[in-house]
């Protein structure tokens, strides 16, 4: 019954990688807490680099500097 | 003053259905808890089927199997 | 498969009211979008009035003024 | 280490405004709570006006009435 | 820079299990997407069983029936 | 109409600081985007240090090492 939300920047995550994240998190919750995979929900949000900030700065600008 | 977030898969929810969800949830909070509709906020997120997982699997794959 | 998060102030919501909210939202999603109740998840967050702001002000202070 | 999520309607917020929001919130958390900007994360979600409700009504309809 | 939120029912998750979840999710994001662990944030929310609904019903009631 | 969620570790944030955060964020949204303070909602979540991870590690452990 767990609900997991993963937020990452929108920078070319492909469907196979998303499938791996969903499988990996679901397995982890089963292993650590014995949660039933059948009702484990995982939602991935991809966020534009203009809309993500860290250290007071947009990721877009950090990427432009090679960070 | 309540805040409600509804997440569903992006599979053709139309504007009239969204309006119904917003009205329905706002009414429910007024009926059950006496909350003032004027400050009840409802946000609907539509999530790509590649980004939604249940039972360790992407919804995209489940739909492909007819689930 | 929908996921719904309801946030309200922590002001004495009782278990029966929570049950009504859960049932009401689940029914609404079935009626409007045909969603399967079996995998509809509803999470209610109760938030201290010190931690909820509207109009730039804590709800605690608004309640103290009778609002 | 704080995490801040700002949700606004998708109505033409430009990159410079997003940068200002990110900088402003990060500074606020440093000033008020002494939080380290280096690990302060800010995520801005822009939500379609069809998907945002207040007072039981879609923002799209309110805008159409000039509200 | 990813942000992950894990919601589970409040049913005796211990600190070591939380540490395992945090480590496991952070490792997963590094393996699958090459994300830097140093800025990966994980927040675990434990939710009272009265406040969590599935299939239109509180988890408290399901547990009382042995589910 | 914006909705802002601020998550910080539960380490003694006092009511006056919460009031400052609420006021500060509401003002920021008015200044940068012209948002109406009357319908700006701010919710602060305080998260136990056992439940917050960064760099794959619980904040509790980092604090124990003086970080």
Short mmCIF file of C-alpha atoms in Angstrom, two decimals:
data_model
loop_
_atom_site.label_atom_id
_atom_site.label_comp_id
_atom_site.label_asym_id
_atom_site.label_seq_id
_atom_site.Cartn_x
_atom_site.Cartn_y
_atom_site.Cartn_z
CA UNK A 1 0.00 0.00 0.00
CA UNK A 2 2.96 2.39 0.03
CA UNK A 3 2.97 5.43 -2.22
CA UNK A 4 6.29 6.68 -3.56
CA UNK A 5 6.88 9.86 -5.52
CA UNK A 6 10.19 10.32 -7.31
CA UNK A 7 11.01 13.77 -8.68
CA UNK A 8 13.92 14.18 -11.09
CA UNK A 9 14.86 16.80 -13.65
CA UNK A 10 13.48 16.25 -17.17
CA UNK A 11 16.71 15.34 -18.88
CA UNK A 12 16.03 12.36 -21.08
CA UNK A 13 14.95 9.63 -18.68
CA UNK A 14 13.84 6.79 -20.99
CA UNK A 15 10.94 4.35 -20.47
CA UNK A 16 13.26 1.46 -19.57
CA UNK A 17 14.91 3.53 -16.84
CA UNK A 18 11.50 4.50 -15.47
CA UNK A 19 10.54 0.81 -15.41
CA UNK A 20 13.75 0.06 -13.48
CA UNK A 21 13.01 2.76 -10.90
CA UNK A 22 9.45 1.48 -10.41
CA UNK A 23 10.62 -2.14 -10.05
CA UNK A 24 13.54 -1.18 -7.79
CA UNK A 25 11.52 0.90 -5.34
CA UNK A 26 8.72 -1.67 -5.19
CA UNK A 27 11.23 -4.46 -4.46
CA UNK A 28 12.95 -2.33 -1.80
CA UNK A 29 9.68 -1.77 0.08
CA UNK A 30 8.95 -5.48 -0.03
CA UNK A 31 12.41 -6.41 1.24
CA UNK A 32 12.70 -3.80 3.99
CA UNK A 33 9.12 -3.55 5.24
CA UNK A 34 7.38 -6.61 3.78
CA UNK A 35 5.00 -4.42 1.76
CA UNK A 36 2.76 -6.09 -0.80
CA UNK A 37 3.96 -5.13 -4.32
CA UNK A 38 0.42 -5.50 -5.70
CA UNK A 39 -0.69 -2.27 -4.00
CA UNK A 40 2.59 -0.33 -4.08
CA UNK A 41 2.18 2.79 -6.21
CA UNK A 42 5.14 4.71 -7.70
CA UNK A 43 4.75 8.04 -9.48
CA UNK A 44 7.69 9.67 -11.30
CA UNK A 45 7.59 13.42 -11.91
CA UNK A 46 9.99 14.89 -14.46
CA UNK A 47 10.55 18.58 -13.79
CA UNK A 48 11.91 21.11 -16.31
CA UNK A 49 15.39 22.37 -15.36
CA UNK A 50 13.97 25.93 -15.31
CA UNK A 51 11.59 24.83 -12.55
CA UNK A 52 14.13 23.08 -10.32
CA UNK A 53 16.36 25.07 -8.03
CA UNK A 54 19.23 24.12 -5.80
CA UNK A 55 21.58 26.45 -3.94
CA UNK A 56 19.25 29.30 -4.89
CA UNK A 57 19.79 28.78 -8.61
CA UNK A 58 17.97 27.15 -11.54
CA UNK A 59 19.39 23.85 -12.73
CA UNK A 60 19.30 25.30 -16.29
CA UNK A 61 21.96 27.81 -15.29
CA UNK A 62 24.06 25.23 -13.49
CA UNK A 63 23.99 22.97 -16.55
CA UNK A 64 25.04 25.94 -18.74
CA UNK A 65 28.14 26.23 -16.55
CA UNK A 66 28.80 22.52 -16.89
CA UNK A 67 27.60 21.55 -13.40
CA UNK B 1 -8.97 26.07 3.41
CA UNK B 2 -8.39 22.41 2.54
CA UNK B 3 -5.96 21.48 -0.19
CA UNK B 4 -6.66 18.37 -2.26
CA UNK B 5 -4.35 16.81 -4.83
CA UNK B 6 -5.76 14.19 -7.19
CA UNK B 7 -3.31 12.18 -9.27
CA UNK B 8 -4.59 10.05 -12.15
CA UNK B 9 -3.00 8.60 -15.25
CA UNK B 10 -3.08 10.83 -18.35
CA UNK B 11 -5.62 8.88 -20.38
CA UNK B 12 -8.02 11.38 -21.85
CA UNK B 13 -9.65 13.04 -18.86
CA UNK B 14 -11.71 15.84 -20.38
CA UNK B 15 -12.35 19.35 -18.97
CA UNK B 16 -15.93 18.53 -17.94
CA UNK B 17 -14.73 15.52 -15.93
CA UNK B 18 -12.10 17.67 -14.24
CA UNK B 19 -14.79 20.19 -13.36
CA UNK B 20 -16.89 17.38 -11.85
CA UNK B 21 -13.97 16.15 -9.74
CA UNK B 22 -13.26 19.68 -8.46
CA UNK B 23 -16.93 20.29 -7.63
CA UNK B 24 -17.39 16.86 -6.08
CA UNK B 25 -14.38 17.03 -3.76
CA UNK B 26 -15.19 20.59 -2.69
CA UNK B 27 -18.79 19.60 -1.88
CA UNK B 28 -17.59 16.54 0.04
CA UNK B 29 -15.33 18.62 2.28
CA UNK B 30 -18.17 21.02 2.98
CA UNK B 31 -20.60 18.21 3.82
CA UNK B 32 -18.27 16.11 5.97
CA UNK B 33 -16.16 18.77 7.72
CA UNK B 34 -18.06 22.01 7.13
CA UNK B 35 -15.14 23.46 5.16
CA UNK B 36 -15.66 26.74 3.33
CA UNK B 37 -15.72 26.09 -0.45
CA UNK B 38 -14.38 29.60 -1.16
CA UNK B 39 -10.91 28.62 0.05
CA UNK B 40 -10.88 24.94 -0.89
CA UNK B 41 -8.17 24.30 -3.47
CA UNK B 42 -8.12 21.22 -5.73
CA UNK B 43 -5.19 20.40 -8.01
CA UNK B 44 -5.40 17.54 -10.54
CA UNK B 45 -2.16 15.98 -11.81
CA UNK B 46 -2.29 13.83 -14.93
CA UNK B 47 0.67 11.46 -15.04
CA UNK B 48 1.98 9.68 -18.16
CA UNK B 49 1.39 5.92 -18.03
CA UNK B 50 5.18 5.43 -18.40
CA UNK B 51 5.63 7.35 -15.15
CA UNK B 52 3.05 5.50 -13.06
CA UNK B 53 3.84 2.13 -11.55
CA UNK B 54 1.76 -0.38 -9.67
CA UNK B 55 2.76 -3.90 -8.68
CA UNK B 56 6.32 -3.03 -9.74
CA UNK B 57 5.28 -2.40 -13.35
CA UNK B 58 4.55 0.59 -15.59
CA UNK B 59 0.88 1.20 -16.39
CA UNK B 60 1.89 1.41 -20.06
CA UNK B 61 2.81 -2.28 -19.99
CA UNK B 62 -0.31 -3.26 -18.09
CA UNK B 63 -2.48 -1.44 -20.65
CA UNK B 64 -0.62 -3.23 -23.48
CA UNK B 65 -1.72 -6.51 -21.89
CA UNK B 66 -5.29 -5.28 -21.65
CA UNK B 67 -5.22 -4.57 -17.89
CA UNK C 1 -5.15 3.47 -9.35
CA UNK C 2 -5.70 7.12 -8.48
CA UNK C 3 -3.87 8.67 -5.54
CA UNK C 4 -5.60 11.43 -3.60
CA UNK C 5 -4.06 13.53 -0.85
CA UNK C 6 -6.36 15.63 1.33
CA UNK C 7 -4.77 18.23 3.59
CA UNK C 8 -6.85 19.86 6.33
CA UNK C 9 -6.02 21.65 9.55
CA UNK C 10 -5.73 19.46 12.63
CA UNK C 11 -8.90 20.58 14.39
CA UNK C 12 -10.63 17.49 15.69
CA UNK C 13 -11.45 15.47 12.59
CA UNK C 14 -12.77 12.18 13.96
CA UNK C 15 -12.26 8.66 12.55
CA UNK C 16 -15.82 8.45 11.18
CA UNK C 17 -15.34 11.71 9.26
CA UNK C 18 -12.07 10.42 7.83
CA UNK C 19 -13.86 7.23 6.75
CA UNK C 20 -16.51 9.37 5.02
CA UNK C 21 -13.89 11.40 3.16
CA UNK C 22 -12.11 8.23 2.01
CA UNK C 23 -15.36 6.61 0.85
CA UNK C 24 -16.60 9.82 -0.78
CA UNK C 25 -13.48 10.51 -2.82
CA UNK C 26 -13.17 6.87 -3.91
CA UNK C 27 -16.81 6.83 -5.05
CA UNK C 28 -16.35 10.13 -6.90
CA UNK C 29 -13.40 8.79 -8.89
CA UNK C 30 -15.39 5.71 -9.82
CA UNK C 31 -18.41 7.73 -10.90
CA UNK C 32 -16.59 10.43 -12.88
CA UNK C 33 -13.67 8.50 -14.37
CA UNK C 34 -14.63 4.84 -13.92
CA UNK C 35 -11.61 4.25 -11.68
CA UNK C 36 -11.35 0.92 -9.87
CA UNK C 37 -11.94 1.49 -6.11
CA UNK C 38 -9.73 -1.51 -5.24
CA UNK C 39 -6.58 0.41 -6.15
CA UNK C 40 -7.68 3.94 -5.25
CA UNK C 41 -5.48 5.30 -2.45
CA UNK C 42 -6.50 8.23 -0.24
CA UNK C 43 -4.14 9.83 2.29
CA UNK C 44 -5.37 12.47 4.75
CA UNK C 45 -2.83 14.86 6.29
CA UNK C 46 -3.84 16.84 9.35
CA UNK C 47 -1.70 19.95 9.69
CA UNK C 48 -1.22 21.98 12.90
CA UNK C 49 -2.82 25.42 12.66
CA UNK C 50 0.63 26.96 13.36
CA UNK C 51 1.90 25.28 10.19
CA UNK C 52 -0.91 26.35 7.86
CA UNK C 53 -0.96 29.83 6.39
CA UNK C 54 -3.48 31.67 4.29
CA UNK C 55 -3.43 35.34 3.34
CA UNK C 56 0.12 35.50 4.74
CA UNK C 57 -1.02 34.56 8.23
CA UNK C 58 -1.09 31.46 10.45
CA UNK C 59 -4.48 29.84 10.91
CA UNK C 60 -3.79 29.87 14.68
CA UNK C 61 -3.94 33.67 14.64
CA UNK C 62 -7.03 33.75 12.45
CA UNK C 63 -8.81 31.35 14.80
CA UNK C 64 -7.81 33.57 17.76
CA UNK C 65 -9.64 36.43 16.03
CA UNK C 66 -12.68 34.22 15.46
CA UNK C 67 -12.08 33.60 11.75
CA UNK D 1 18.27 20.65 3.36
CA UNK D 2 14.76 22.07 3.09
CA UNK D 3 12.51 21.07 0.22
CA UNK D 4 10.01 23.59 -1.11
CA UNK D 5 7.30 22.95 -3.68
CA UNK D 6 5.55 25.93 -5.26
CA UNK D 7 2.41 25.26 -7.30
CA UNK D 8 1.00 28.01 -9.51
CA UNK D 9 -1.30 28.04 -12.49
CA UNK D 10 0.40 27.76 -15.89
CA UNK D 11 -0.17 31.30 -17.10
CA UNK D 12 3.06 32.52 -18.61
CA UNK D 13 5.56 32.44 -15.74
CA UNK D 14 8.89 33.22 -17.42
CA UNK D 15 12.33 31.78 -16.60
CA UNK D 16 13.51 34.99 -14.89
CA UNK D 17 10.47 34.93 -12.57
CA UNK D 18 11.15 31.29 -11.74
CA UNK D 19 14.76 32.19 -10.91
CA UNK D 20 13.50 34.96 -8.61
CA UNK D 21 11.14 32.57 -6.79
CA UNK D 22 13.94 30.02 -6.31
CA UNK D 23 16.38 32.67 -5.05
CA UNK D 24 13.75 34.32 -2.83
CA UNK D 25 12.60 31.15 -1.09
CA UNK D 26 16.16 29.91 -0.58
CA UNK D 27 17.18 33.26 0.97
CA UNK D 28 14.07 33.24 3.20
CA UNK D 29 14.94 29.83 4.62
CA UNK D 30 18.48 30.96 5.31
CA UNK D 31 17.34 34.16 7.03
CA UNK D 32 14.54 32.68 9.14
CA UNK D 33 15.92 29.23 9.99
CA UNK D 34 19.61 29.44 9.13
CA UNK D 35 19.24 26.73 6.51
CA UNK D 36 22.20 26.06 4.21
CA UNK D 37 21.35 27.26 0.68
CA UNK D 38 23.65 24.63 -0.87
CA UNK D 39 21.18 21.85 -0.06
CA UNK D 40 17.91 23.80 -0.32
CA UNK D 41 15.78 22.36 -3.13
CA UNK D 42 12.92 24.29 -4.76
CA UNK D 43 10.55 22.70 -7.29
CA UNK D 44 7.99 24.80 -9.18
CA UNK D 45 4.93 23.06 -10.64
CA UNK D 46 2.88 24.90 -13.25
CA UNK D 47 -0.65 23.52 -13.38
CA UNK D 48 -3.09 23.96 -16.30
CA UNK D 49 -6.03 26.19 -15.39
CA UNK D 50 -8.38 23.28 -16.25
CA UNK D 51 -6.68 21.25 -13.52
CA UNK D 52 -6.83 23.86 -10.75
CA UNK D 53 -9.99 24.42 -8.79
CA UNK D 54 -10.96 26.94 -6.18
CA UNK D 55 -14.41 27.53 -4.73
CA UNK D 56 -15.53 24.35 -6.49
CA UNK D 57 -14.75 25.73 -9.93
CA UNK D 58 -12.00 25.47 -12.55
CA UNK D 59 -9.71 28.48 -12.84
CA UNK D 60 -10.33 28.36 -16.61
CA UNK D 61 -13.97 29.30 -16.01
CA UNK D 62 -13.09 31.99 -13.50
CA UNK D 63 -10.64 33.55 -15.97
CA UNK D 64 -13.35 33.46 -18.67
CA UNK D 65 -15.50 35.59 -16.36
CA UNK D 66 -12.61 37.98 -15.78
CA UNK D 67 -11.75 36.73 -12.30
CA UNK E 1 19.36 16.31 -6.89
CA UNK E 2 16.39 13.93 -6.95
CA UNK E 3 13.69 14.24 -4.31
CA UNK E 4 11.89 11.10 -3.18
CA UNK E 5 8.90 10.93 -0.87
CA UNK E 6 7.90 7.56 0.58
CA UNK E 7 4.54 7.29 2.31
CA UNK E 8 3.75 4.22 4.42
CA UNK E 9 1.30 3.50 7.19
CA UNK E 10 2.55 4.21 10.72
CA UNK E 11 2.89 0.63 11.91
CA UNK E 12 6.18 0.35 13.73
CA UNK E 13 8.80 1.17 11.11
CA UNK E 14 12.05 1.32 13.08
CA UNK E 15 15.02 3.69 12.57
CA UNK E 16 17.18 0.96 11.00
CA UNK E 17 14.48 0.20 8.43
CA UNK E 18 14.18 3.89 7.60
CA UNK E 19 17.96 4.05 7.13
CA UNK E 20 17.72 1.08 4.76
CA UNK E 21 14.98 2.72 2.71
CA UNK E 22 16.98 5.96 2.44
CA UNK E 23 20.17 4.12 1.43
CA UNK E 24 18.33 1.84 -0.98
CA UNK E 25 16.49 4.58 -2.86
CA UNK E 26 19.59 6.76 -3.07
CA UNK E 27 21.65 3.85 -4.47
CA UNK E 28 18.88 3.02 -6.97
CA UNK E 29 18.87 6.57 -8.36
CA UNK E 30 22.64 6.48 -8.72
CA UNK E 31 22.59 3.10 -10.49
CA UNK E 32 19.70 3.77 -12.85
CA UNK E 33 20.14 7.47 -13.63
CA UNK E 34 23.65 8.29 -12.44
CA UNK E 35 22.29 10.77 -9.89
CA UNK E 36 24.72 12.22 -7.35
CA UNK E 37 23.93 10.76 -3.89
CA UNK E 38 25.25 13.92 -2.18
CA UNK E 39 22.18 15.91 -3.24
CA UNK E 40 19.56 13.13 -3.26
CA UNK E 41 16.89 13.88 -0.68
CA UNK E 42 14.52 11.21 0.72
CA UNK E 43 11.60 12.03 3.01
CA UNK E 44 9.57 9.27 4.69
CA UNK E 45 6.03 10.06 5.85
CA UNK E 46 4.35 7.70 8.28
CA UNK E 47 0.58 8.01 8.08
CA UNK E 48 -1.89 6.87 10.77
CA UNK E 49 -3.99 3.92 9.62
CA UNK E 50 -7.12 6.04 10.24
CA UNK E 51 -5.83 8.51 7.65
CA UNK E 52 -4.97 6.01 4.90
CA UNK E 53 -7.68 4.60 2.68
CA UNK E 54 -7.66 1.95 0.02
CA UNK E 55 -10.66 0.43 -1.73
CA UNK E 56 -12.78 3.15 -0.12
CA UNK E 57 -11.98 1.97 3.39
CA UNK E 58 -9.64 2.98 6.24
CA UNK E 59 -6.64 0.72 6.78
CA UNK E 60 -7.61 0.60 10.48
CA UNK E 61 -10.77 -1.29 9.56
CA UNK E 62 -8.96 -3.60 7.18
CA UNK E 63 -6.41 -4.44 9.86
CA UNK E 64 -9.26 -5.16 12.31
CA UNK E 65 -10.51 -7.78 9.83
CA UNK E 66 -7.02 -9.26 9.55
CA UNK E 67 -6.22 -7.80 6.14
CA UNK F 1 -4.19 30.94 -5.47
CA UNK F 2 -0.67 29.49 -5.22
CA UNK F 3 -0.01 26.54 -2.96
CA UNK F 4 3.38 26.27 -1.29
CA UNK F 5 4.65 23.33 0.75
CA UNK F 6 7.79 23.81 2.85
CA UNK F 7 9.41 20.71 4.32
CA UNK F 8 12.09 21.09 7.00
CA UNK F 9 13.50 18.80 9.65
CA UNK F 10 11.71 18.89 13.02
CA UNK F 11 14.40 20.66 15.02
CA UNK F 12 12.71 23.30 17.11
CA UNK F 13 11.12 25.66 14.59
CA UNK F 14 9.05 28.03 16.75
CA UNK F 15 5.65 29.57 15.93
CA UNK F 16 7.13 33.01 15.21
CA UNK F 17 9.54 31.52 12.68
CA UNK F 18 6.68 29.67 11.02
CA UNK F 19 4.73 32.94 10.83
CA UNK F 20 7.76 34.58 9.17
CA UNK F 21 8.04 31.81 6.58
CA UNK F 22 4.33 32.05 5.76
CA UNK F 23 4.47 35.85 5.44
CA UNK F 24 7.72 35.78 3.48
CA UNK F 25 6.59 33.24 0.88
CA UNK F 26 3.22 34.93 0.43
CA UNK F 27 4.90 38.32 -0.10
CA UNK F 28 7.38 36.79 -2.56
CA UNK F 29 4.58 35.37 -4.72
CA UNK F 30 2.83 38.72 -4.74
CA UNK F 31 6.01 40.60 -5.69
CA UNK F 32 7.26 38.22 -8.38
CA UNK F 33 4.01 36.99 -9.94
CA UNK F 34 1.37 39.42 -8.69
CA UNK F 35 -0.47 36.60 -6.88
CA UNK F 36 -3.30 37.55 -4.54
CA UNK F 37 -2.23 36.92 -0.92
CA UNK F 38 -5.85 36.27 0.12
CA UNK F 39 -5.83 32.86 -1.61
CA UNK F 40 -2.16 31.95 -1.20
CA UNK F 41 -1.87 28.80 0.92
CA UNK F 42 1.35 27.78 2.70
CA UNK F 43 1.75 24.44 4.48
CA UNK F 44 4.85 23.69 6.59
CA UNK F 45 5.77 20.03 7.24
CA UNK F 46 8.22 19.26 10.01
CA UNK F 47 9.86 15.89 9.43
CA UNK F 48 11.65 13.81 12.09
CA UNK F 49 15.40 13.60 11.48
CA UNK F 50 15.06 9.79 11.35
CA UNK F 51 12.71 10.22 8.38
CA UNK F 52 14.86 12.63 6.36
CA UNK F 53 17.76 11.36 4.30
CA UNK F 54 20.43 13.12 2.32
CA UNK F 55 23.50 11.56 0.72
CA UNK F 56 21.97 8.16 1.49
CA UNK F 57 22.02 8.77 5.23
CA UNK F 58 19.56 9.77 7.96
CA UNK F 59 19.88 13.33 9.24
CA UNK F 60 19.88 11.87 12.78
CA UNK F 61 23.24 10.21 12.08
CA UNK F 62 24.67 13.30 10.42
CA UNK F 63 23.69 15.41 13.42
CA UNK F 64 25.33 12.84 15.73
CA UNK F 65 28.59 13.45 13.83
CA UNK F 66 28.14 17.20 14.16
CA UNK F 67 27.02 17.82 10.57
#
